[in-house]
XYZ file of C-alpha atoms in Angstrom:
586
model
C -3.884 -10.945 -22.953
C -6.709 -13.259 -22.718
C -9.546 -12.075 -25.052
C -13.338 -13.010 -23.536
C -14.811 -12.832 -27.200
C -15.299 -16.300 -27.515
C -18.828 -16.986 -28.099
C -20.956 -17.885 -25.083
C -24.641 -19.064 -24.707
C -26.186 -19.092 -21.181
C -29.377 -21.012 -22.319
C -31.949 -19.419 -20.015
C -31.170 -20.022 -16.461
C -34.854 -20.234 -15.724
C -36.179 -22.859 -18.654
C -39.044 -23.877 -20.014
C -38.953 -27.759 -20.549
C -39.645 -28.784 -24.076
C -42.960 -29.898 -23.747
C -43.446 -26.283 -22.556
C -42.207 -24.805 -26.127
C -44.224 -27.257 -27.773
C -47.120 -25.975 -26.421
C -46.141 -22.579 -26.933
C -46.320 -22.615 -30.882
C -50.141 -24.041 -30.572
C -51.112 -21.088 -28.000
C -52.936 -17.686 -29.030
C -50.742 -16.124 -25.919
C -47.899 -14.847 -28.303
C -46.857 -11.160 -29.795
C -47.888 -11.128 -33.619
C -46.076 -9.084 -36.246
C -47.509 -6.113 -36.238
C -48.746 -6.072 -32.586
C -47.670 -3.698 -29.243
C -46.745 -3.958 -25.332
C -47.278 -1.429 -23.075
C -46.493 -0.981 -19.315
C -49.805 -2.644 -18.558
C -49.701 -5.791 -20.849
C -47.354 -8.870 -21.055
C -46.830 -11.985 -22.361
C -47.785 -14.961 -20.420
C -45.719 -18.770 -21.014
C -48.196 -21.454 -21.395
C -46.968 -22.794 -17.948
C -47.930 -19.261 -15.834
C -44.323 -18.736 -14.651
C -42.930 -16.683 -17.473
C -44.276 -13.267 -18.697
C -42.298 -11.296 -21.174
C -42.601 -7.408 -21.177
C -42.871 -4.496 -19.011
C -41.942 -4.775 -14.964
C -41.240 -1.709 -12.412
C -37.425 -0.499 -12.045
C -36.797 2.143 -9.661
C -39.162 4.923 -11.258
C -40.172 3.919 -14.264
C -39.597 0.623 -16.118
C -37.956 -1.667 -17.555
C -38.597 -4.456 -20.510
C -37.554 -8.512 -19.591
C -38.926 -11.491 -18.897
C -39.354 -12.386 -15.418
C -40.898 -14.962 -12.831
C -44.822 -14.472 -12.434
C -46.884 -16.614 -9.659
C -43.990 -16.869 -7.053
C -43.748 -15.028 -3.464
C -40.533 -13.299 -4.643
C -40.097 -11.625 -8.154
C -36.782 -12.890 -10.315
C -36.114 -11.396 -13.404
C -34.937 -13.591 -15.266
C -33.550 -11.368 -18.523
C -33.479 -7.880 -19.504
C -33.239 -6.075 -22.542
C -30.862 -2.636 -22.893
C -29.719 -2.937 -19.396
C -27.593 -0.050 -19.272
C -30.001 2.268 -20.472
C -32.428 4.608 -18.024
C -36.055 3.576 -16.559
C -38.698 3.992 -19.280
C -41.890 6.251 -19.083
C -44.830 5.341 -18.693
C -45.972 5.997 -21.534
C -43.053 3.876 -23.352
C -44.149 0.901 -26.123
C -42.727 -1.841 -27.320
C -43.353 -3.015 -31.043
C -43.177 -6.351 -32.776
C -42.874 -5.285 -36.684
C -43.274 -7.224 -39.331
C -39.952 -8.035 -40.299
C -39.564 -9.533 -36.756
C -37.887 -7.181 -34.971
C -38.197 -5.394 -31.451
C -38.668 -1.823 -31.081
C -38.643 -0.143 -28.535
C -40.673 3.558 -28.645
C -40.418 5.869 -25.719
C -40.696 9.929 -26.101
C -40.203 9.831 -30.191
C -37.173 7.642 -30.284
C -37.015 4.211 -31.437
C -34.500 1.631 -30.093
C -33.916 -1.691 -31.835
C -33.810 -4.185 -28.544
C -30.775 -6.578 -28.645
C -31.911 -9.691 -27.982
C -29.386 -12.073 -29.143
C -27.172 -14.284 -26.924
C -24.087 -15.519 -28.544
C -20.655 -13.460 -27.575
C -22.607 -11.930 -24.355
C -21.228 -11.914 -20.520
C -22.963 -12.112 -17.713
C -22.853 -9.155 -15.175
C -23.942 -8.294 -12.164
C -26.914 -6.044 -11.319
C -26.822 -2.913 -9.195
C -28.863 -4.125 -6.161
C -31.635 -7.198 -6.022
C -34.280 -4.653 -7.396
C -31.982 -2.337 -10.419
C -31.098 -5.189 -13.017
C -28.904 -2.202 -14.233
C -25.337 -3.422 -15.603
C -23.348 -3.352 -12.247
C -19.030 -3.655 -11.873
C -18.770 -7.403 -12.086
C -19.149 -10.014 -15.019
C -18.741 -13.695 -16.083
C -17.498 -14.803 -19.145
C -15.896 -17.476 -21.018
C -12.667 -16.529 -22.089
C -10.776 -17.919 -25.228
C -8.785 -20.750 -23.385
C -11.947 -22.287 -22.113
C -11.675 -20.891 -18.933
C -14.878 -19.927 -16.631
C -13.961 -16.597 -14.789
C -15.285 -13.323 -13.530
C -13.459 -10.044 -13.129
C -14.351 -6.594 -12.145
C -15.680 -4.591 -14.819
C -12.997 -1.996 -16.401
C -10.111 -4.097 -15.724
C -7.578 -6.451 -17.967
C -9.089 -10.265 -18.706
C -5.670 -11.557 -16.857
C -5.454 -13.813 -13.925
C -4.068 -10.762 -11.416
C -7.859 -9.406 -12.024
C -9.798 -12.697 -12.033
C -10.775 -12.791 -8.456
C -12.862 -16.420 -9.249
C -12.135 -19.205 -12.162
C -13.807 -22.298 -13.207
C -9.150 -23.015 -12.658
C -9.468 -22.724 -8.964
C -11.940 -25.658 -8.777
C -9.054 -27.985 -9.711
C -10.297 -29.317 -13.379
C -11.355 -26.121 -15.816
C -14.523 -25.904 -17.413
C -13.047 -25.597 -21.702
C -15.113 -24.238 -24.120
C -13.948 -24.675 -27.912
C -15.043 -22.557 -30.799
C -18.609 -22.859 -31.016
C -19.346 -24.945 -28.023
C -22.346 -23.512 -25.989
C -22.508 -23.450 -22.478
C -25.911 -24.272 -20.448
C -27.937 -25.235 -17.010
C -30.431 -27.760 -17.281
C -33.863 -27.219 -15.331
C -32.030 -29.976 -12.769
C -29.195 -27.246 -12.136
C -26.364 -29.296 -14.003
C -24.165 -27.258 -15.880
C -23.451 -28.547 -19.378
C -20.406 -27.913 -21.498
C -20.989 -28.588 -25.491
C -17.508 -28.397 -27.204
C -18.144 -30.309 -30.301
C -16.325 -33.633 -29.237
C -17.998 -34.456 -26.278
C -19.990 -33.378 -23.609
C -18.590 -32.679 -19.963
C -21.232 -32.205 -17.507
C -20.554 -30.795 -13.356
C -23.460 -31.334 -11.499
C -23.652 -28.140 -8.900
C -26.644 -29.865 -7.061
C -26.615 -32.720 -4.438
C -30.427 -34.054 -5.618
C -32.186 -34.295 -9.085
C -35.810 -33.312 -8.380
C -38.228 -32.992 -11.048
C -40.028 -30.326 -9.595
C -37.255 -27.740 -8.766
C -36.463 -24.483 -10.351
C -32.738 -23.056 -10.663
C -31.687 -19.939 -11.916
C -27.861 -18.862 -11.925
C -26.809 -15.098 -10.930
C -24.374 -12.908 -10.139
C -25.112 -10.986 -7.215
C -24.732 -7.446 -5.872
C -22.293 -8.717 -3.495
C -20.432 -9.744 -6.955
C -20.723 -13.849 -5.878
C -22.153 -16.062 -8.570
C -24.770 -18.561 -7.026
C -26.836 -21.019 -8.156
C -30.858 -21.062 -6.441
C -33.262 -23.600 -6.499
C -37.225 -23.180 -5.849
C -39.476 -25.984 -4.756
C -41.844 -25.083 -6.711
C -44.766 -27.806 -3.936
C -43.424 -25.015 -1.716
C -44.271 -21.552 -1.195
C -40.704 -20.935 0.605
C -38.524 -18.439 -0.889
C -35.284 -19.375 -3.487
C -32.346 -21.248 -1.537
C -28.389 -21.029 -2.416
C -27.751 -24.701 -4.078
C -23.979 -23.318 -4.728
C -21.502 -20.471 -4.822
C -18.197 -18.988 -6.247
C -16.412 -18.101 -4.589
C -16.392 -19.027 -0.723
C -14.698 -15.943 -0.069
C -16.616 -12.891 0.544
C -14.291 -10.201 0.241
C -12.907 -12.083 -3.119
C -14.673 -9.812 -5.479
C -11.966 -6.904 -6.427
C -12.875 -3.694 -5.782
C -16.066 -4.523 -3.459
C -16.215 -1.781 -1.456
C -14.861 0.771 -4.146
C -11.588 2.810 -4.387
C -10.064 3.589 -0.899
C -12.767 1.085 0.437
C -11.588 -2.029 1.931
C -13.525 -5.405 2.474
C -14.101 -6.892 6.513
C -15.372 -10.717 6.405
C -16.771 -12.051 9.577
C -17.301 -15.365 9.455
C -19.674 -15.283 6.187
C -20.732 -11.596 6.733
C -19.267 -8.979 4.481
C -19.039 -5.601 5.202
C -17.400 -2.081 3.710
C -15.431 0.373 5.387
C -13.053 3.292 4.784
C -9.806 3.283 5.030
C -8.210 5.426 8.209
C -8.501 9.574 7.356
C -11.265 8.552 4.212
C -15.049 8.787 4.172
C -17.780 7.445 1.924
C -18.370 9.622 -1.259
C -21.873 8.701 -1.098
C -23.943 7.170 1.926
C -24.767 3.257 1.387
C -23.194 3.333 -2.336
C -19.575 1.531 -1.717
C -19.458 1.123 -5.309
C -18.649 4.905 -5.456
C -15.979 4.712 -2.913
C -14.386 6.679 -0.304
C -12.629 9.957 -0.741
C -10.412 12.255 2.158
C -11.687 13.774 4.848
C -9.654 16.715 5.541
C -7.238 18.894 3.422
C -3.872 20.081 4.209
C -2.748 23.416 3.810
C 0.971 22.280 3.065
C 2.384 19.280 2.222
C 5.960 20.608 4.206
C 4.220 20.563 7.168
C 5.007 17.388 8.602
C 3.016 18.112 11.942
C 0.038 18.216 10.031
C 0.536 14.578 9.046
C 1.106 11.083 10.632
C 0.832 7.197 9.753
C -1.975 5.117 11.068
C -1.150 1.491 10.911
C -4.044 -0.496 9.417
C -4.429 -4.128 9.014
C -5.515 -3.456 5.566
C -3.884 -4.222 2.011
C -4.731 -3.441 -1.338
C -3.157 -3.626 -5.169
C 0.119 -3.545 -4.642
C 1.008 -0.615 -7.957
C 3.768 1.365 -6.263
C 5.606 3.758 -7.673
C 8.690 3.105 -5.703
C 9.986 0.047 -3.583
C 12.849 -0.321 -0.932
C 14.401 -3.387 0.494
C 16.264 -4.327 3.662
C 14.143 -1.774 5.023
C 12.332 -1.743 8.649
C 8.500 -1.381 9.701
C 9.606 2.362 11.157
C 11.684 3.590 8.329
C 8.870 2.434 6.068
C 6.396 4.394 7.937
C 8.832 7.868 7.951
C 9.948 7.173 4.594
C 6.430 7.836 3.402
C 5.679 10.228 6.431
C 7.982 12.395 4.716
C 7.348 11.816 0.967
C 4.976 14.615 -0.234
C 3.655 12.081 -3.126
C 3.031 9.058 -1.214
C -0.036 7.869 0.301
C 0.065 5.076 1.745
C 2.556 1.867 1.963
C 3.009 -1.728 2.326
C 5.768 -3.160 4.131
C 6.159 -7.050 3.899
C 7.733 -8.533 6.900
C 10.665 -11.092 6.637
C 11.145 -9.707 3.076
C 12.043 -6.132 4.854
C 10.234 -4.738 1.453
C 8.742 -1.199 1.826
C 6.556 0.065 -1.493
C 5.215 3.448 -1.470
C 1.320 4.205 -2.736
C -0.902 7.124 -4.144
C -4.038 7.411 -4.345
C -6.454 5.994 -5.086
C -5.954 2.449 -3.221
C -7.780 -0.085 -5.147
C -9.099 -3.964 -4.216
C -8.644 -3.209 -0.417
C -9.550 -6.073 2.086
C -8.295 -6.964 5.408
C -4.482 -8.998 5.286
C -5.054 -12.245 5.374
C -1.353 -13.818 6.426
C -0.219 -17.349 5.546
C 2.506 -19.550 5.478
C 2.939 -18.530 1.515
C 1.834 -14.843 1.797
C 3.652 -13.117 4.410
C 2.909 -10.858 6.821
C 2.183 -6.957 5.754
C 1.863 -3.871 7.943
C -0.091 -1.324 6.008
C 0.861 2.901 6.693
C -2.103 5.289 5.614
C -1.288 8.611 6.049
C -4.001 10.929 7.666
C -4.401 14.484 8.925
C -3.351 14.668 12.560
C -7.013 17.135 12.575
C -9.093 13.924 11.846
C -7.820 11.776 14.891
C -10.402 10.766 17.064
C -10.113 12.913 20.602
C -9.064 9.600 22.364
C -5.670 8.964 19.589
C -4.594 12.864 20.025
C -4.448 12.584 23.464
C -2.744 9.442 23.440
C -1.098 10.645 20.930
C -0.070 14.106 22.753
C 0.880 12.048 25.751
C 3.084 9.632 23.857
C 4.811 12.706 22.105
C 5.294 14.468 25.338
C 6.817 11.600 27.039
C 8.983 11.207 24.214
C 10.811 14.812 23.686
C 10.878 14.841 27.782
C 13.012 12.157 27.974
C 15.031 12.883 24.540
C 15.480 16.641 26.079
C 16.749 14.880 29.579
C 19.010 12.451 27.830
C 20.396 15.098 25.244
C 20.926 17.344 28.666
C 23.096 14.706 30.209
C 25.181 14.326 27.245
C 25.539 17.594 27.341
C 26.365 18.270 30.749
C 28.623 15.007 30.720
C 30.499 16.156 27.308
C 30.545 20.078 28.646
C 32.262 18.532 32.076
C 34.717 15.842 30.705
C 36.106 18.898 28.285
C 36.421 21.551 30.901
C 38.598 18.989 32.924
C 40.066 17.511 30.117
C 41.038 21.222 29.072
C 42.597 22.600 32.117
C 44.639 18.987 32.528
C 46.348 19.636 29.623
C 46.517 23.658 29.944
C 48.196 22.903 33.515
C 50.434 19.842 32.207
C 51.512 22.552 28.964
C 52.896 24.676 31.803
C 54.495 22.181 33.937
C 56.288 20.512 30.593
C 57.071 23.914 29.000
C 58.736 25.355 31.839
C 56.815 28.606 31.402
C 53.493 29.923 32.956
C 50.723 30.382 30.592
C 48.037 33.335 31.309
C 45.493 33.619 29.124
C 44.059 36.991 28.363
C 40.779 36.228 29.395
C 41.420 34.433 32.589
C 41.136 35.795 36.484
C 44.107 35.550 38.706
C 45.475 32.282 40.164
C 47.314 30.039 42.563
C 50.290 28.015 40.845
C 52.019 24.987 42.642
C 55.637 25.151 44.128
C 56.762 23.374 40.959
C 55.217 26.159 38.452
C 56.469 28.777 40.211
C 60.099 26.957 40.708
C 59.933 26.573 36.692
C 58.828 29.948 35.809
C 62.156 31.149 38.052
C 64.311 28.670 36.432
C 65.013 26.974 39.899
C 64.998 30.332 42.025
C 68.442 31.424 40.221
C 68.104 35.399 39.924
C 67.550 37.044 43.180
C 66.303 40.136 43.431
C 66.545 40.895 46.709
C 65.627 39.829 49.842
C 63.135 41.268 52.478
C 62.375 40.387 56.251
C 59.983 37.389 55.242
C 61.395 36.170 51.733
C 63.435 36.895 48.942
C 62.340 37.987 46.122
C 63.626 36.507 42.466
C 63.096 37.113 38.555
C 60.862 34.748 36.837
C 59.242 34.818 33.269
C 55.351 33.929 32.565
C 54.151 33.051 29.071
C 51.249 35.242 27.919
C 50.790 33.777 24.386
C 53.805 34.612 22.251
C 54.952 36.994 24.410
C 56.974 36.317 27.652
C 56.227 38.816 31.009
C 58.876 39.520 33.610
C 57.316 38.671 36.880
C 58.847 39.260 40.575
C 58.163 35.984 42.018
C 58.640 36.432 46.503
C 59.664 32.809 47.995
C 58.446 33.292 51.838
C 60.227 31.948 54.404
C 58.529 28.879 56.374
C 58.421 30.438 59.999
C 56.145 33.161 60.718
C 53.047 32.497 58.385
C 50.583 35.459 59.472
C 53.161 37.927 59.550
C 54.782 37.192 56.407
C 51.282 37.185 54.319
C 50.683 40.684 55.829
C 54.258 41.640 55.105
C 53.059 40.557 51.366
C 50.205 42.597 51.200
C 52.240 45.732 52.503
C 54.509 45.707 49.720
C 51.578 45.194 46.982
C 50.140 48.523 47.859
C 53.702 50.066 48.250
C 53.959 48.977 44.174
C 50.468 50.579 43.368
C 51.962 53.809 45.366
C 54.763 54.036 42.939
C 53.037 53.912 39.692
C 49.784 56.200 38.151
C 46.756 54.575 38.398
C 46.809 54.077 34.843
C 49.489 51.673 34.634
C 48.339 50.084 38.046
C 44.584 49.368 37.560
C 42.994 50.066 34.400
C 39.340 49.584 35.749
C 39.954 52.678 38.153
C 41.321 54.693 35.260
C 38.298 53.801 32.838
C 35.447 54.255 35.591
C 37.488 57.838 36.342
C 37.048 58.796 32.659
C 33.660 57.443 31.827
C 32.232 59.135 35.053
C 33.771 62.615 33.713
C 32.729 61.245 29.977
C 36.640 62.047 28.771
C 36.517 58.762 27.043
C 39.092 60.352 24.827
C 42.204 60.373 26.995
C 41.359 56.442 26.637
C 42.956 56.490 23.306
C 44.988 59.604 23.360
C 41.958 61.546 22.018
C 42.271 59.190 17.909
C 39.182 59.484 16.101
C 37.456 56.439 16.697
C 33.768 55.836 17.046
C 32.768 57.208 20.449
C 29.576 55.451 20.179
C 31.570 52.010 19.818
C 33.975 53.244 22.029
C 31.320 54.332 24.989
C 29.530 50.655 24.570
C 32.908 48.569 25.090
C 33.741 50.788 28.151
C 30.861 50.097 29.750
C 30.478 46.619 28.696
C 34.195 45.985 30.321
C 33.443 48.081 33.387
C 29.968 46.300 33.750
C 31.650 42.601 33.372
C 34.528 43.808 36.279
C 31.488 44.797 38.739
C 32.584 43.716 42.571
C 29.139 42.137 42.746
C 29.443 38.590 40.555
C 25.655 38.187 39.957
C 25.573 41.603 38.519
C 27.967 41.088 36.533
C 27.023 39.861 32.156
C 26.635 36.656 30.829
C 29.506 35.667 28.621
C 26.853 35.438 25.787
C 25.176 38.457 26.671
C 28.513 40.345 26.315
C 29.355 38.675 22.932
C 25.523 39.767 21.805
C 26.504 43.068 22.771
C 29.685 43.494 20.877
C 28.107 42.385 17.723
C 25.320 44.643 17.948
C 22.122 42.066 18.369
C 21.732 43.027 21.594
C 21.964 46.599 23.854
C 23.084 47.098 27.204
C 20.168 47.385 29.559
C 18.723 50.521 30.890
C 20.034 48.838 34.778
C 23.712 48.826 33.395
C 23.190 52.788 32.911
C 24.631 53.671 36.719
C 27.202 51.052 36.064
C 29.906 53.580 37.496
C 28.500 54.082 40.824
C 28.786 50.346 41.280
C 32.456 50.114 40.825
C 34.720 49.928 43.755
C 37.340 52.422 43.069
């Protein structure tokens, strides 16, 4: 690290000429041992420019030595800047050993006055000459540069260096650095002298003085002192406006249009404290839970900042950046850099923000702030809300067409291969589940084993043995080949001997449904299961659950879900399924 503690002599920036000091040590116009200020007296400088002692600082005072005589007051020097206005009733004593003492409300303070091993900082505003956040010094390499106060001497803080003018300005042990009353800048280094001239002219009567700012830019002013015109800008450092780190304070960031600079917030932040940027900006809203991702989302800014992440991704993309820290509770903000595909995650606070500046060396960067969806301005939510609609309407559609497409393809797909299983198997499969159906010549010619066991034969058809799969089980089915020449008769001659098989059986064994309805209707839901001890409760809710999915009337009858929410006890049959019985066909 670069230490600034090389001396350093800034030999005034307002100077008397030497003919001016000379004529100083013969005047009665001087502070004798012994002798006091106060808030109403000064010391004048032979020439009437100067006056050393009290001047006005916010609301009380302050002790320096300033400009007198010109339109616009300069200060040229102050003593104990970081301390608090004075009192009125403050004094300043010259003892006799030749020291400065400062009295104000019983306390004495010894007034440093010397100049060697100083730096040069910024004041708070053109009228507080109180210590502000930037500073110049001379560092131990020679090298001219300014930093914000608080921060490392390196070059990643130096946002200006006597480096960047293309020959540095080197300062040896014990050199002294100084501006001339023609605004030259003079280096003494103890071999030689190297002088920059930061004016275009050389007028005798001209007066320069050399500051640093409140905008944190260090300029050189001249005065014509034939003119009563204010103090013009000879030179600056830097051109850049928005050069100056940390400008516009934490979560601040720095707008330069054309040469005007100006401070805003960053997106979801406002100022800590009206017209101060120094002090920042700071959140404006608070989130009640950092899981709640709807209370969250990422504004893209063209903003950028330091670049101290905590963690960094590569071969990522512009949206994964953004829902990468969307979705980290810890990160505040990020950078992604564009042909790089880097993505580096940020908390608070941000510091040294600006607007991106993109070049052919520096590429591009999308900066991510997160904010609270609350502090959107009315126009965003509803663009916002409109966006997100349109969105999940057409993911819903899309996801239903899958759907239906997927749903469709497998119910085709699975009775292909449930009817191919019975063609190639020879045998009939019936699930348990499934109504009765048709079969094809060729299923029924299979399930008979070619029509080779007759039964019998009848006036229509004959009748043979076949065998139908149910599962592992095989059923013995009478399968009745009709002949080809009367077609109404023989489908009524079908029918005829279907209820002359329900004649010769109990109802029972013929149609369950019948039997069930019989002994719900007369509640003897025990002869259902030869009066075992089961749960009649359990037993009384599948009844009617079967008996209400066989209803004659389809719409009436369950929902396949329904009826599985039923068994498992999340849901109960409805009060409208009560007269269930009277609804069956018996």
């Amino acid at each position: 690290m670069i230490s600034p503690m090389m001396p350093i002599m800034l030999l005034p920036f307002l100077l008397l000429s030497a003919a001016e000091a000379q004529q100083q040590q013969g005047t009665s116009n001087v502070v004798k041992p012994g002798n006091s200020l106060t808030p109403k007296s000064n010391v004048l400088s032979p020439s009437g420019l100067y006056a050393f002692g009290f001047y006005e600082q916010g609301d009380g005072y302050a002790v320096g030595i300033f400009l007198v005589g010109l339109p616009q007051k300069t200060v040229v020097w102050t003593a104990n800047r970081g301390s608090p206005p004075l009192p009125a009733d403050s004094k300043l004593d010259f003892t006799t050993d030749g020291r400065l003492v400062l009295q104000s409300q019983g306390v004495e303070t010894r007034l440093n006055i010397a100049s060697e091993g100083q730096v040069l900082s910024s004041g708070l505003s053109k009228s507080n000459q109180t210590m502000g956040k930037f500073l110049l010094l001379m560092q131990e390499n020679g090298v001219l540069a300014m930093y914000p106060v608080g921060t490392p001497y390196t070059e990643d803080y130096a946002y200006w260096s006597s480096v960047f003018e293309g020959e540095a300005l080197l300062l040896v042990e014990g050199g002294i650095l100084t501006l001339d009353d023609d605004g030259r800048l003079y280096l003494f280094n103890g071999t030689g002298i190297y002088t920059q001239n930061l004016t275009s002219r050389n007028p005798t009567k001209l007066l320069y003085k050399l500051t640093i700012d409140p905008d944190w830019i260090l300029r050189l002013y001249s005065h014509d002192m034939t003119q009563t015109g204010n103090w013009t800008i000879a030179w600056s450092r830097p051109d850049d406006g928005c050069a100056p780190k940390g400008l516009c304070g934490l979560n601040g960031y720095c707008v330069l249009n054309d040469r005007d600079v100006d401070c805003k917030c960053l997106p979801g932040f406002a100022p800590v404290k009206e017209g101060d940027w120094g002090s920042g900006c700071e959140r404006n809203f608070t989130a009640e839970s950092c899981s709640a991702s709807s209370e969250y989302t990422m504004i893209e800014s063209n903003t950028e900042w330091e670049n101290d992440t905590y963690s960094r991704f590569t071969s990522s993309t512009k949206e994964n950046c953004r829902e990468l820290c969307l979705k980290d509770c810890n990160c505040e903000a990020a950078l992604f850099i564009d042909g790089v595909g880097e993505c580096t995650k940020q908390r608070l606070p941000l510091r040294f923000g600006r607007t991106i500046i993109s070049t052919d060396t520096n590429p591009s960067t999308v900066a991510f702030i997160k904010v609270g969806a609350s502090t959107l301005p009315k126009e965003c939510k509803k663009e916002l809300r409109l966006v997100l609609i349109i969105s999940v309407s057409v993911s819903l559609v899309v996801f239903a067409l899958i759907v239906l497409a997927i749903s469709g393809f497998g119910i085709y797909k699975n009775r292909v291969m449930s009817y191919q299983m019975m063609s190639n198997n020879g045998n009939i499969e019936l699930g348990e589940d499934v109504a009765p159906k048709s079969f094809t010549y060729a299923q029924l010619e299979n399930a008979t084993r070619g029509f080779k066991k007759e039964l019998g034969r009848g006036a229509f058809g004959t009748v043979y043995e076949g065998a139908i799969s149910n599962g592992q089980i095989k059923e013995i089915v009478a399968v009745k080949r009709l002949d080809r020449s009367m077609l109404a008769e023989r489908e009524r001659q079908f029918h005829a001997e279907m209820k002359s098989i329900d004649s010769n059986f109990p109802d029972e064994e013929v149609n369950l449904k019948k039997w069930a309805n019989h002994c719900f209707g007369r509640s003897e839901l025990g002869k259902l299961v030869n009066n075992e001890e089961v749960d009649k409760r359990e037993l009384e809710k599948m009844v009617k659950t079967g008996l209400w999915c066989t209803l004659d009337e389809f719409p009436l009858r369950p929902s396949m879900k329904k009826v599985l929410h039923i068994l498992e006890g999340t849901e109960n049959i409805p009060e409208s399924a009560s007269s269930i019985s009277s609804l069956i066909s018996v």
